[in-house]
PDB file of C-alpha atoms in Angstrom:
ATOM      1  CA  UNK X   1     101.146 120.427 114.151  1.00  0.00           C
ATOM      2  CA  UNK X   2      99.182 122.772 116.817  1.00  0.00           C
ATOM      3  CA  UNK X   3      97.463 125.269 115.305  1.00  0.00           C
ATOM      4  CA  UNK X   4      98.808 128.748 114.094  1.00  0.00           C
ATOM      5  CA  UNK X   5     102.294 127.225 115.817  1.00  0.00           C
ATOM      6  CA  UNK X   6     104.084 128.675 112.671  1.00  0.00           C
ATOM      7  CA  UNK X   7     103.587 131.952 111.212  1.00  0.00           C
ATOM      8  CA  UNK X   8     105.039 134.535 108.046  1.00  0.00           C
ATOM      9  CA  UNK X   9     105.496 137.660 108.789  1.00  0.00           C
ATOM     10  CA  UNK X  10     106.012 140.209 106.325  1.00  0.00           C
ATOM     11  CA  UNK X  11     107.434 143.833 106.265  1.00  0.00           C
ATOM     12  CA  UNK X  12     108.462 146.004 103.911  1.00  0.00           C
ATOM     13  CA  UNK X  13     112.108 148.296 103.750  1.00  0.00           C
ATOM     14  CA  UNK X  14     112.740 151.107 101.532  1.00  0.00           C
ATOM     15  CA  UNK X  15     116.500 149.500 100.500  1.00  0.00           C
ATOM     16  CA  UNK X  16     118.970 146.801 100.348  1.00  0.00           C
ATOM     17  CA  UNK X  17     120.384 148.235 103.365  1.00  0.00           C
ATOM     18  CA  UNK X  18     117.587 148.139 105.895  1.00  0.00           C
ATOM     19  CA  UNK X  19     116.304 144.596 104.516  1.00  0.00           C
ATOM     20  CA  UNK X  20     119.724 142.887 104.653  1.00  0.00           C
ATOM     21  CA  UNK X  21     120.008 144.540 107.919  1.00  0.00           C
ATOM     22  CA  UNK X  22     116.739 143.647 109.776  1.00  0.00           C
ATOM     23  CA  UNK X  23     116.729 140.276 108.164  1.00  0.00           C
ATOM     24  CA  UNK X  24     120.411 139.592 109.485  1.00  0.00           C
ATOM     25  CA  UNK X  25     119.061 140.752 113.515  1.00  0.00           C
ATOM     26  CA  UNK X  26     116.165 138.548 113.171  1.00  0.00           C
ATOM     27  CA  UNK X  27     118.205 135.375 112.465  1.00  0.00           C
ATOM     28  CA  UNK X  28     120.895 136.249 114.440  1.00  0.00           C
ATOM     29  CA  UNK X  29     119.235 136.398 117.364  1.00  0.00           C
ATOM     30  CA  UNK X  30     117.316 133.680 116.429  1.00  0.00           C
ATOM     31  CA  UNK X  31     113.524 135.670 116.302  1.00  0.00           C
ATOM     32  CA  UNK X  32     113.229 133.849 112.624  1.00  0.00           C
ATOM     33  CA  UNK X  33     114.716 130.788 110.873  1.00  0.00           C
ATOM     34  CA  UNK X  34     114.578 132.455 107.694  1.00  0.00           C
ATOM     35  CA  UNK X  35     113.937 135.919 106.070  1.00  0.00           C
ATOM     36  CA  UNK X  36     113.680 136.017 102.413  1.00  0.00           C
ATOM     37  CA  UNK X  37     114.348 139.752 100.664  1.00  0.00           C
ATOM     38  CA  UNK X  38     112.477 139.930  97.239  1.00  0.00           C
ATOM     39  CA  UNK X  39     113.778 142.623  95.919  1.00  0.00           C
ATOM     40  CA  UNK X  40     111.721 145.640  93.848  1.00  0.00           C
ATOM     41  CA  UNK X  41     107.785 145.479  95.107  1.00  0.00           C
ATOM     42  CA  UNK X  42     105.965 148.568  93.451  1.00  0.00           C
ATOM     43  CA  UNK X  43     103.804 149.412  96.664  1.00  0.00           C
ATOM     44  CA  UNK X  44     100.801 152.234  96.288  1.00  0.00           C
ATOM     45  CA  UNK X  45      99.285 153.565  99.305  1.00  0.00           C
ATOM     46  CA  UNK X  46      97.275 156.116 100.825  1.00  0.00           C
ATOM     47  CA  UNK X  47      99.231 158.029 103.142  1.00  0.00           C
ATOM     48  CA  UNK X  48      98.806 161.651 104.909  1.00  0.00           C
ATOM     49  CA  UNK X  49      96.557 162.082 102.569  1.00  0.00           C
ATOM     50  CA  UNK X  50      97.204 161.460  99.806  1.00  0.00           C
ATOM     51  CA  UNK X  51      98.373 158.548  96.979  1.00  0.00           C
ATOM     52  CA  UNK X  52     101.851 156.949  97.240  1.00  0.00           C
ATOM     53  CA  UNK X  53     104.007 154.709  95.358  1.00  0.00           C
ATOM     54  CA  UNK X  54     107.110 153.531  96.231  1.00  0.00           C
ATOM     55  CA  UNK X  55     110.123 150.905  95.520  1.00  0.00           C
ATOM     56  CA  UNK X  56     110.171 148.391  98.209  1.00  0.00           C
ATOM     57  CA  UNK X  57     111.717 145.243  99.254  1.00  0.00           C
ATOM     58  CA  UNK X  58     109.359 142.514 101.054  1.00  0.00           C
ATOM     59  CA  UNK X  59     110.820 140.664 103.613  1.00  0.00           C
ATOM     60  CA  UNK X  60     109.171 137.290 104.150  1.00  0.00           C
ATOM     61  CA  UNK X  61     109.697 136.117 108.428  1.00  0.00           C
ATOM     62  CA  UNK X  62     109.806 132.845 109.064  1.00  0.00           C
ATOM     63  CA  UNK X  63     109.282 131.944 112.585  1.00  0.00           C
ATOM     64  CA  UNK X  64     107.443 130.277 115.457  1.00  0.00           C
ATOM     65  CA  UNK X  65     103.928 132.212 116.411  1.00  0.00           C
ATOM     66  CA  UNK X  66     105.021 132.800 120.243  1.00  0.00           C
ATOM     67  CA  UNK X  67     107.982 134.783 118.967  1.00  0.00           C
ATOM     68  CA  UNK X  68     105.752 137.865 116.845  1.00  0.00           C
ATOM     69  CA  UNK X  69     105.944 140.112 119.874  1.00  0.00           C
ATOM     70  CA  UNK X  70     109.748 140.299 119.811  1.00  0.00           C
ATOM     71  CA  UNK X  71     109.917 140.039 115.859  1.00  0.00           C
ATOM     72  CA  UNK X  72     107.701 142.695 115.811  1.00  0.00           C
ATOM     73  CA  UNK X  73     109.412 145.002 118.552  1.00  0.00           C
ATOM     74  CA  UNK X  74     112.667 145.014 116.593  1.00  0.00           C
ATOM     75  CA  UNK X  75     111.214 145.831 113.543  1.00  0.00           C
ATOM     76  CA  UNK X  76     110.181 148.986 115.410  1.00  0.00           C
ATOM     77  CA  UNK X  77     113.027 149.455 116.771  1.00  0.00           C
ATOM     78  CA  UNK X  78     114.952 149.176 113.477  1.00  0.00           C
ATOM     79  CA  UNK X  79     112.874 150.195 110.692  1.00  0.00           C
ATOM     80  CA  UNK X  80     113.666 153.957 109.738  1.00  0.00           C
ATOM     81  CA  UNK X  81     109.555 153.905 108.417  1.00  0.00           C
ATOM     82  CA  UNK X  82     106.982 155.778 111.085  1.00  0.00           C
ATOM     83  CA  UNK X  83     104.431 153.388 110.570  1.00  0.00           C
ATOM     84  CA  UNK X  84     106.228 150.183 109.251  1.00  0.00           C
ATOM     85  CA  UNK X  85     104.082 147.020 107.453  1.00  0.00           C
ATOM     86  CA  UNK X  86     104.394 144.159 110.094  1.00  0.00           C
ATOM     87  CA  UNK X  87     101.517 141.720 109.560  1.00  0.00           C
ATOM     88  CA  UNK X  88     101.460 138.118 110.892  1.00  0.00           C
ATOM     89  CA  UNK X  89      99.772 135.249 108.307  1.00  0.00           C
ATOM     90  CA  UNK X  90      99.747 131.730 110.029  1.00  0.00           C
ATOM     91  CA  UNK X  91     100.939 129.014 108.587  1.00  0.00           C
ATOM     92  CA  UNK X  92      97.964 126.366 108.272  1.00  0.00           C
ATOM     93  CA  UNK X  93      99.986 123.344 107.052  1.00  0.00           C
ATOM     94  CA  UNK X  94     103.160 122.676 105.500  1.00  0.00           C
ATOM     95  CA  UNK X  95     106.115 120.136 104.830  1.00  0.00           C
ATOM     96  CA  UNK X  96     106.754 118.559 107.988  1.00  0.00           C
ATOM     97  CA  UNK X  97     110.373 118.679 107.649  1.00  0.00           C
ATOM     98  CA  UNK X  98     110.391 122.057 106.895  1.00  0.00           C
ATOM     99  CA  UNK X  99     108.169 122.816 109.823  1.00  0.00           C
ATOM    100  CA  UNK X 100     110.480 121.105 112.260  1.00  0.00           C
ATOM    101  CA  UNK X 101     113.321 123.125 110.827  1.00  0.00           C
ATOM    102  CA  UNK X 102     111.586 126.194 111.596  1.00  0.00           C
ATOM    103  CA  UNK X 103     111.151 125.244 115.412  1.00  0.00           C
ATOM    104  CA  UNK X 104     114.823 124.588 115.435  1.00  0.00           C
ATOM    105  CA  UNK X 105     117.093 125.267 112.699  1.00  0.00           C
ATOM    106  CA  UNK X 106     120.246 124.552 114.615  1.00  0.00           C
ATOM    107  CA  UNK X 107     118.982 120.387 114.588  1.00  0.00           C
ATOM    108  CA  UNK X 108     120.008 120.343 110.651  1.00  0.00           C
TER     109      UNK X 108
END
């Protein structure tokens, strides 16, 4: 494995709607391998000033590091936040199996 050739990327959605929804693009065209929803994050942040909490969903991105750019440009262009969570955590080591699957799901 090359390093930092695999990556999660995470995001947060207000609903079931937008995280089904961006999950389903990024498979579909085939930015991600896998997105997994986990449904009800608590999330308190400082914004415009002030303290806020919300109900979230966390979407956890599975996908190749050379494909964050156009992960992360559709989240903009889907996400109904202003300033929407997209962070990118490589993926240091993992199953090789798994790995493989990431790079190309279609070969399972």
């Amino acid at each position: 494995m090359k390093p930092h050739e695999y990556q999660l990327v995470l995001t947060t959605c207000p609903d079931t709607e937008v995280a089904e929804r961006l999950a389903q693009a990024l498979v579909q065209e085939r930015l991600a391998a896998c997105v997994n929803i986990m449904p009800v994050a608590r999330s308190v942040y400082w914004w415009k000033g002030r303290v806020e909490s919300a109900a979230e969903q966390l979407l956890i991105i599975k996908s190749m590091t050379d494909a964050y750019s156009s992960i992360q440009k559709r989240i903009r262009e889907l996400h109904p936040y202003e300033l929407p969570e997209v962070i990118a955590v490589p993926v240091v080591d993992g199953l090789p199996d798994y790995l493989a699957w990431i790079r190309n799901p279609d070969k399972t």
